[in-house]
Amino acid sequence: MTKTINERYHGSLTALITPMKKDGTLDEQAATRLIERQIKGGTTGLIPSGTTGESPTLSHEEHGRVVEHCVEVAAGRALVMAGAGSNSTHEAVGMARHAHKVGADALLVVVPYYNKPTQEGLYRHFMTVADATPLPLWLYCIPGRSVVDLTPETLGRLAKHPNIVGTKDATANLTRPIAVRREAGAEFNQLSGEDGTILSFLAAGGHGCISVTSNVVPDLCSQLHRLWREGKVQEAIALQDKLTPLHDALFAETSPAPAKYAMSRLGLCESTLRLPMVEITEATKKRVDAALHSLGLLD
């Protein structure tokens, strides 16, 4: 029997950073190591070329190559949900078609930023992308970056499209899973986009998390979801408490800058970012170091 969407897309999925060399070019060798580390750590799904991957400052060619490389390295060992978001519907369609062509399993499409479309504009945008390929599509709601909210009512309308199967919710509003389930149905897949609220989101009916923290500690993030699924609630809460200082440190400044710094401290990649993203402050570096130390990752 074919697994349902909710049976496949659950637990810890990682919004992958895009490692870059000191000169700002893509570092595919580092990306390969990071993907292998994710798979070994028990990550369910990989999200290349998302906003955590600095997609707004990747060229179209780089964006496509990051997705293609992830598919090649994962080789079916983890799901690949390709970032295909843009504030241009035409560009988003092109990204979606490319992801399908190179073998991605699914698409993650963010609410168009800057344009401030109406709910009808959002509806037409996502329906157009969903019509472009047969891939299952997740709608990414993050008002803090896009300004516009994708309302549960609009999600309910969109969920009628056979390819629109889920959402990544980064509102930190823990009544949202309840409202979305009411509008879109229990089979509509709901993934949190907020590391700090994972257990609360799951308790409200969510299915998993597209995580930034799992870039740094994929094994611990995977373990948190496993404990929850096994009904070991107190152990899951204890692990959540242990991870919270790292969650907080990784969002002390604009993501993914703290995450890239943390990974550089672990020898996984350079901390290089592209402007207008810049290196984190010394105060934030100390905070990230302290969080890594608390987890036994730094001496």
C-alpha positions as a Markdown table, in Angstrom:
| # | Residue | x | y | z |
|---|---|---|---|---|
| 1 | Met | 0.0 | 0.0 | 0.0 |
| 2 | Thr | 1.3 | 3.5 | -0.9 |
| 3 | Lys | 2.1 | 5.6 | 2.2 |
| 4 | Thr | 0.0 | 8.7 | 2.7 |
| 5 | Ile | 1.5 | 12.1 | 2.7 |
| 6 | Asn | 1.4 | 12.3 | 6.5 |
| 7 | Glu | 3.1 | 8.9 | 6.8 |
| 8 | Arg | 5.9 | 10.1 | 4.6 |
| 9 | Tyr | 6.4 | 13.7 | 5.6 |
| 10 | His | 6.7 | 13.8 | 9.3 |
| 11 | Gly | 9.4 | 14.3 | 12.0 |
| 12 | Ser | 12.5 | 16.4 | 11.4 |
| 13 | Leu | 13.0 | 17.9 | 8.0 |
| 14 | Thr | 16.0 | 20.3 | 7.5 |
| 15 | Ala | 15.9 | 23.7 | 5.8 |
| 16 | Leu | 19.4 | 23.3 | 4.4 |
| 17 | Ile | 21.9 | 26.1 | 4.5 |
| 18 | Thr | 23.9 | 26.6 | 1.3 |
| 19 | Pro | 27.6 | 26.3 | 2.2 |
| 20 | Met | 29.8 | 28.7 | 0.4 |
| 21 | Lys | 33.6 | 29.1 | 0.1 |
| 22 | Lys | 35.4 | 32.1 | 1.4 |
| 23 | Asp | 35.1 | 33.8 | -2.0 |
| 24 | Gly | 31.3 | 33.4 | -2.0 |
| 25 | Thr | 31.0 | 30.6 | -4.5 |
| 26 | Leu | 29.0 | 27.4 | -3.8 |
| 27 | Asp | 30.9 | 24.7 | -1.9 |
| 28 | Glu | 29.5 | 21.4 | -3.2 |
| 29 | Gln | 32.0 | 19.3 | -1.3 |
| 30 | Ala | 30.8 | 20.8 | 2.0 |
| 31 | Ala | 27.2 | 20.4 | 0.8 |
| 32 | Thr | 27.8 | 16.7 | 0.2 |
| 33 | Arg | 29.2 | 16.2 | 3.7 |
| 34 | Leu | 26.3 | 18.1 | 5.2 |
| 35 | Ile | 23.7 | 16.0 | 3.3 |
| 36 | Glu | 25.4 | 12.8 | 4.3 |
| 37 | Arg | 25.4 | 14.0 | 8.0 |
| 38 | Gln | 21.7 | 14.8 | 7.8 |
| 39 | Ile | 20.8 | 11.3 | 6.5 |
| 40 | Lys | 23.0 | 9.6 | 9.1 |
| 41 | Gly | 21.3 | 11.7 | 11.8 |
| 42 | Gly | 17.8 | 10.4 | 10.8 |
| 43 | Thr | 16.4 | 13.5 | 9.0 |
| 44 | Thr | 13.3 | 12.6 | 7.1 |
| 45 | Gly | 13.5 | 15.3 | 4.4 |
| 46 | Leu | 15.9 | 17.8 | 3.0 |
| 47 | Ile | 14.9 | 21.3 | 1.8 |
| 48 | Pro | 17.5 | 22.8 | -0.6 |
| 49 | Ser | 17.3 | 26.3 | -2.1 |
| 50 | Gly | 14.8 | 27.5 | 0.5 |
| 51 | Thr | 15.1 | 30.8 | 2.3 |
| 52 | Thr | 17.5 | 29.3 | 4.9 |
| 53 | Gly | 19.6 | 28.4 | 1.9 |
| 54 | Glu | 19.8 | 32.1 | 1.0 |
| 55 | Ser | 17.7 | 31.5 | -2.1 |
| 56 | Pro | 17.0 | 35.3 | -2.7 |
| 57 | Thr | 20.7 | 35.8 | -3.4 |
| 58 | Leu | 21.3 | 32.7 | -5.4 |
| 59 | Ser | 21.4 | 33.1 | -9.2 |
| 60 | His | 18.8 | 31.0 | -11.1 |
| 61 | Glu | 21.6 | 28.7 | -12.2 |
| 62 | Glu | 22.9 | 28.2 | -8.6 |
| 63 | His | 19.4 | 27.7 | -7.3 |
| 64 | Gly | 18.8 | 24.9 | -9.8 |
| 65 | Arg | 22.2 | 23.3 | -9.2 |
| 66 | Val | 21.7 | 23.3 | -5.4 |
| 67 | Val | 18.5 | 21.3 | -5.8 |
| 68 | Glu | 20.0 | 19.0 | -8.4 |
| 69 | His | 23.0 | 18.3 | -6.3 |
| 70 | Cys | 20.8 | 17.5 | -3.3 |
| 71 | Val | 18.8 | 15.0 | -5.3 |
| 72 | Glu | 22.0 | 13.4 | -6.6 |
| 73 | Val | 23.6 | 13.0 | -3.1 |
| 74 | Ala | 20.4 | 12.0 | -1.3 |
| 75 | Ala | 19.8 | 9.3 | -3.9 |
| 76 | Gly | 16.4 | 8.4 | -2.5 |
| 77 | Arg | 17.6 | 8.0 | 1.1 |
| 78 | Ala | 15.7 | 11.1 | 2.3 |
| 79 | Leu | 12.9 | 13.0 | 0.7 |
| 80 | Val | 13.9 | 16.2 | -1.2 |
| 81 | Met | 11.4 | 19.1 | -0.9 |
| 82 | Ala | 12.9 | 21.7 | -3.2 |
| 83 | Gly | 12.5 | 25.4 | -2.5 |
| 84 | Ala | 10.6 | 26.9 | -5.4 |
| 85 | Gly | 9.6 | 30.3 | -4.0 |
| 86 | Ser | 9.7 | 33.7 | -5.6 |
| 87 | Asn | 7.8 | 36.9 | -5.6 |
| 88 | Ser | 7.4 | 36.3 | -9.3 |
| 89 | Thr | 4.9 | 33.6 | -10.2 |
| 90 | His | 6.6 | 33.0 | -13.5 |
| 91 | Glu | 10.0 | 32.4 | -11.7 |
| 92 | Ala | 8.4 | 30.1 | -9.2 |
| 93 | Val | 6.8 | 28.0 | -12.0 |
| 94 | Gly | 10.3 | 27.8 | -13.6 |
| 95 | Met | 11.9 | 26.6 | -10.4 |
| 96 | Ala | 9.1 | 24.1 | -9.8 |
| 97 | Arg | 9.5 | 22.6 | -13.3 |
| 98 | His | 13.2 | 22.4 | -12.9 |
| 99 | Ala | 12.9 | 20.6 | -9.5 |
| 100 | His | 10.5 | 18.1 | -11.1 |
| 101 | Lys | 12.9 | 17.6 | -14.0 |
| 102 | Val | 15.9 | 16.8 | -11.8 |
| 103 | Gly | 14.0 | 14.4 | -9.5 |
| 104 | Ala | 12.9 | 16.3 | -6.4 |
| 105 | Asp | 10.1 | 14.6 | -4.4 |
| 106 | Ala | 8.1 | 17.8 | -3.5 |
| 107 | Leu | 8.1 | 21.6 | -3.6 |
| 108 | Leu | 8.1 | 24.2 | -0.9 |
| 109 | Val | 6.7 | 27.6 | -2.1 |
| 110 | Val | 6.9 | 30.6 | 0.1 |
| 111 | Val | 4.3 | 33.4 | 0.2 |
| 112 | Pro | 5.5 | 36.0 | -2.3 |
| 113 | Tyr | 7.6 | 38.7 | -0.5 |
| 114 | Tyr | 7.4 | 42.4 | -0.9 |
| 115 | Asn | 4.5 | 42.4 | -3.4 |
| 116 | Lys | 1.9 | 42.2 | -0.6 |
| 117 | Pro | -0.6 | 40.3 | -2.7 |
| 118 | Thr | -4.2 | 40.0 | -1.6 |
| 119 | Gln | -5.6 | 36.6 | -0.6 |
| 120 | Glu | -7.0 | 36.2 | -4.1 |
| 121 | Gly | -3.6 | 37.0 | -5.5 |
| 122 | Leu | -2.0 | 34.4 | -3.2 |
| 123 | Tyr | -4.6 | 31.9 | -4.3 |
| 124 | Arg | -3.9 | 32.4 | -8.0 |
| 125 | His | -0.1 | 32.4 | -7.4 |
| 126 | Phe | -0.1 | 29.0 | -5.7 |
| 127 | Met | -2.7 | 27.5 | -8.0 |
| 128 | Thr | -0.5 | 28.5 | -11.0 |
| 129 | Val | 2.6 | 26.8 | -9.5 |
| 130 | Ala | 0.6 | 23.8 | -8.4 |
| 131 | Asp | -0.7 | 23.4 | -12.0 |
| 132 | Ala | 2.9 | 23.5 | -13.4 |
| 133 | Thr | 4.1 | 20.1 | -12.2 |
| 134 | Pro | 2.6 | 16.9 | -10.7 |
| 135 | Leu | 4.8 | 17.3 | -7.5 |
| 136 | Pro | 3.1 | 17.6 | -4.1 |
| 137 | Leu | 3.4 | 21.2 | -2.9 |
| 138 | Trp | 3.7 | 22.8 | 0.5 |
| 139 | Leu | 2.7 | 26.4 | 1.1 |
| 140 | Tyr | 5.2 | 28.3 | 3.3 |
| 141 | Cys | 3.6 | 31.0 | 5.5 |
| 142 | Ile | 6.0 | 33.4 | 7.2 |
| 143 | Pro | 4.5 | 36.8 | 7.7 |
| 144 | Gly | 7.6 | 38.1 | 9.4 |
| 145 | Arg | 9.4 | 38.0 | 6.1 |
| 146 | Ser | 6.6 | 38.2 | 3.5 |
| 147 | Val | 4.4 | 40.7 | 5.5 |
| 148 | Val | 1.3 | 39.1 | 4.1 |
| 149 | Asp | -0.4 | 36.2 | 5.9 |
| 150 | Leu | -1.8 | 33.2 | 4.1 |
| 151 | Thr | -5.0 | 32.7 | 6.1 |
| 152 | Pro | -6.5 | 29.4 | 7.1 |
| 153 | Glu | -9.5 | 30.2 | 4.9 |
| 154 | Thr | -7.3 | 30.6 | 1.8 |
| 155 | Leu | -5.4 | 27.5 | 2.7 |
| 156 | Gly | -8.7 | 25.7 | 2.8 |
| 157 | Arg | -9.5 | 26.9 | -0.7 |
| 158 | Leu | -6.0 | 25.9 | -2.0 |
| 159 | Ala | -6.2 | 22.4 | -0.3 |
| 160 | Lys | -8.8 | 21.5 | -2.9 |
| 161 | His | -6.1 | 21.3 | -5.5 |
| 162 | Pro | -4.8 | 17.7 | -5.7 |
| 163 | Asn | -1.2 | 18.8 | -5.7 |
| 164 | Ile | -1.4 | 21.2 | -2.7 |
| 165 | Val | -1.0 | 18.8 | 0.3 |
| 166 | Gly | 0.5 | 20.8 | 3.1 |
| 167 | Thr | 1.9 | 23.9 | 4.7 |
| 168 | Lys | 5.0 | 25.1 | 6.5 |
| 169 | Asp | 3.8 | 27.4 | 9.3 |
| 170 | Ala | 6.3 | 29.9 | 10.7 |
| 171 | Thr | 3.7 | 32.1 | 12.4 |
| 172 | Ala | 4.5 | 30.7 | 15.9 |
| 173 | Asn | 0.7 | 30.9 | 16.5 |
| 174 | Leu | -0.2 | 27.6 | 18.1 |
| 175 | Thr | -3.9 | 27.9 | 17.3 |
| 176 | Arg | -3.0 | 27.8 | 13.6 |
| 177 | Pro | -2.8 | 24.0 | 13.3 |
| 178 | Ile | -6.3 | 23.7 | 14.7 |
| 179 | Ala | -7.7 | 26.4 | 12.4 |
| 180 | Val | -5.9 | 25.0 | 9.4 |
| 181 | Arg | -7.2 | 21.5 | 10.1 |
| 182 | Arg | -10.7 | 22.8 | 10.4 |
| 183 | Glu | -10.4 | 24.5 | 7.0 |
| 184 | Ala | -8.2 | 22.1 | 5.0 |
| 185 | Gly | -9.0 | 18.8 | 6.7 |
| 186 | Ala | -7.1 | 16.3 | 8.8 |
| 187 | Glu | -5.1 | 14.9 | 5.9 |
| 188 | Phe | -3.6 | 18.3 | 5.1 |
| 189 | Asn | 0.1 | 18.0 | 6.2 |
| 190 | Gln | 1.2 | 20.6 | 8.7 |
| 191 | Leu | 4.9 | 21.3 | 9.3 |
| 192 | Ser | 6.1 | 23.8 | 11.8 |
| 193 | Gly | 8.7 | 26.4 | 10.7 |
| 194 | Glu | 9.5 | 27.4 | 14.3 |
| 195 | Asp | 12.1 | 25.2 | 16.2 |
| 196 | Gly | 11.1 | 26.6 | 19.6 |
| 197 | Thr | 7.5 | 25.5 | 19.4 |
| 198 | Ile | 7.9 | 22.0 | 17.9 |
| 199 | Leu | 6.3 | 19.9 | 20.7 |
| 200 | Ser | 3.4 | 22.4 | 21.1 |
| 201 | Phe | 2.8 | 22.4 | 17.4 |
| 202 | Leu | 2.8 | 18.5 | 17.4 |
| 203 | Ala | 0.4 | 18.5 | 20.3 |
| 204 | Ala | -2.0 | 20.8 | 18.4 |
| 205 | Gly | -2.1 | 18.3 | 15.5 |
| 206 | Gly | 1.1 | 19.1 | 13.5 |
| 207 | His | 3.1 | 16.4 | 11.7 |
| 208 | Gly | 6.7 | 17.6 | 11.9 |
| 209 | Cys | 9.1 | 20.5 | 11.6 |
| 210 | Ile | 11.1 | 22.1 | 8.8 |
| 211 | Ser | 14.0 | 23.0 | 11.1 |
| 212 | Val | 17.0 | 25.4 | 11.1 |
| 213 | Thr | 18.5 | 23.9 | 14.2 |
| 214 | Ser | 18.6 | 20.5 | 12.6 |
| 215 | Asn | 21.4 | 21.8 | 10.4 |
| 216 | Val | 23.5 | 21.9 | 13.5 |
| 217 | Val | 22.2 | 18.9 | 15.4 |
| 218 | Pro | 20.2 | 16.6 | 13.1 |
| 219 | Asp | 20.5 | 13.6 | 15.4 |
| 220 | Leu | 19.0 | 15.4 | 18.4 |
| 221 | Cys | 16.2 | 17.0 | 16.3 |
| 222 | Ser | 15.3 | 13.6 | 14.9 |
| 223 | Gln | 15.4 | 12.1 | 18.4 |
| 224 | Leu | 12.9 | 14.7 | 19.6 |
| 225 | His | 10.3 | 13.7 | 17.1 |
| 226 | Arg | 11.0 | 10.0 | 17.7 |
| 227 | Leu | 10.4 | 10.4 | 21.4 |
| 228 | Trp | 7.1 | 12.2 | 20.7 |
| 229 | Arg | 5.9 | 9.5 | 18.3 |
| 230 | Glu | 6.8 | 6.8 | 20.9 |
| 231 | Gly | 4.7 | 8.6 | 23.5 |
| 232 | Lys | 7.7 | 9.4 | 25.6 |
| 233 | Val | 6.4 | 12.9 | 26.3 |
| 234 | Gln | 8.5 | 13.7 | 29.4 |
| 235 | Glu | 11.7 | 12.6 | 27.7 |
| 236 | Ala | 10.8 | 14.7 | 24.7 |
| 237 | Ile | 10.1 | 17.7 | 27.0 |
| 238 | Ala | 13.5 | 17.2 | 28.6 |
| 239 | Leu | 15.2 | 17.2 | 25.2 |
| 240 | Gln | 13.3 | 20.2 | 24.2 |
| 241 | Asp | 14.6 | 22.1 | 27.3 |
| 242 | Lys | 18.1 | 21.0 | 26.4 |
| 243 | Leu | 17.8 | 22.2 | 22.8 |
| 244 | Thr | 16.1 | 25.6 | 23.6 |
| 245 | Pro | 19.3 | 27.6 | 24.2 |
| 246 | Leu | 20.5 | 26.5 | 20.8 |
| 247 | His | 17.1 | 27.4 | 19.2 |
| 248 | Asp | 17.2 | 30.8 | 20.8 |
| 249 | Ala | 20.9 | 31.5 | 19.8 |
| 250 | Leu | 20.3 | 30.5 | 16.2 |
| 251 | Phe | 17.6 | 33.2 | 15.9 |
| 252 | Ala | 19.4 | 35.9 | 18.0 |
| 253 | Glu | 20.2 | 37.5 | 14.6 |
| 254 | Thr | 18.7 | 37.0 | 11.2 |
| 255 | Ser | 18.9 | 33.3 | 10.0 |
| 256 | Pro | 20.9 | 31.6 | 8.6 |
| 257 | Ala | 23.9 | 33.7 | 9.9 |
| 258 | Pro | 24.0 | 32.2 | 13.4 |
| 259 | Ala | 23.5 | 28.7 | 12.0 |
| 260 | Lys | 26.4 | 29.1 | 9.5 |
| 261 | Tyr | 28.6 | 30.4 | 12.3 |
| 262 | Ala | 27.6 | 27.4 | 14.5 |
| 263 | Met | 28.4 | 25.0 | 11.7 |
| 264 | Ser | 31.8 | 26.6 | 11.1 |
| 265 | Arg | 32.6 | 26.2 | 14.8 |
| 266 | Leu | 31.9 | 22.5 | 14.4 |
| 267 | Gly | 34.2 | 22.4 | 11.3 |
| 268 | Leu | 31.4 | 21.5 | 8.9 |
| 269 | Cys | 31.7 | 24.5 | 6.5 |
| 270 | Glu | 32.7 | 28.1 | 6.2 |
| 271 | Ser | 30.4 | 30.8 | 7.8 |
| 272 | Thr | 30.4 | 32.7 | 4.5 |
| 273 | Leu | 27.2 | 34.6 | 3.7 |
| 274 | Arg | 26.1 | 36.8 | 0.8 |
| 275 | Leu | 25.3 | 40.4 | 1.2 |
| 276 | Pro | 23.1 | 41.8 | 2.5 |
| 277 | Met | 23.5 | 39.0 | 5.0 |
| 278 | Val | 26.6 | 39.7 | 7.2 |
| 279 | Glu | 28.5 | 37.9 | 9.9 |
| 280 | Ile | 27.0 | 37.8 | 13.4 |
| 281 | Thr | 28.2 | 40.1 | 16.2 |
| 282 | Glu | 30.7 | 39.0 | 18.8 |
| 283 | Ala | 27.9 | 38.9 | 21.4 |
| 284 | Thr | 25.9 | 36.5 | 19.3 |
| 285 | Lys | 29.0 | 34.4 | 18.6 |
| 286 | Lys | 29.4 | 34.0 | 22.4 |
| 287 | Arg | 25.8 | 33.0 | 22.7 |
| 288 | Val | 26.0 | 30.4 | 20.0 |
| 289 | Asp | 29.3 | 29.1 | 21.5 |
| 290 | Ala | 27.6 | 28.8 | 24.9 |
| 291 | Ala | 24.7 | 26.8 | 23.4 |
| 292 | Leu | 27.0 | 24.5 | 21.6 |
| 293 | His | 29.0 | 24.0 | 24.8 |
| 294 | Ser | 25.9 | 23.2 | 26.7 |
| 295 | Leu | 25.2 | 20.3 | 24.3 |
| 296 | Gly | 28.8 | 19.0 | 24.6 |
| 297 | Leu | 29.7 | 20.0 | 21.1 |
| 298 | Leu | 32.5 | 22.4 | 22.0 |
| 299 | Asp | 35.2 | 22.0 | 24.5 |
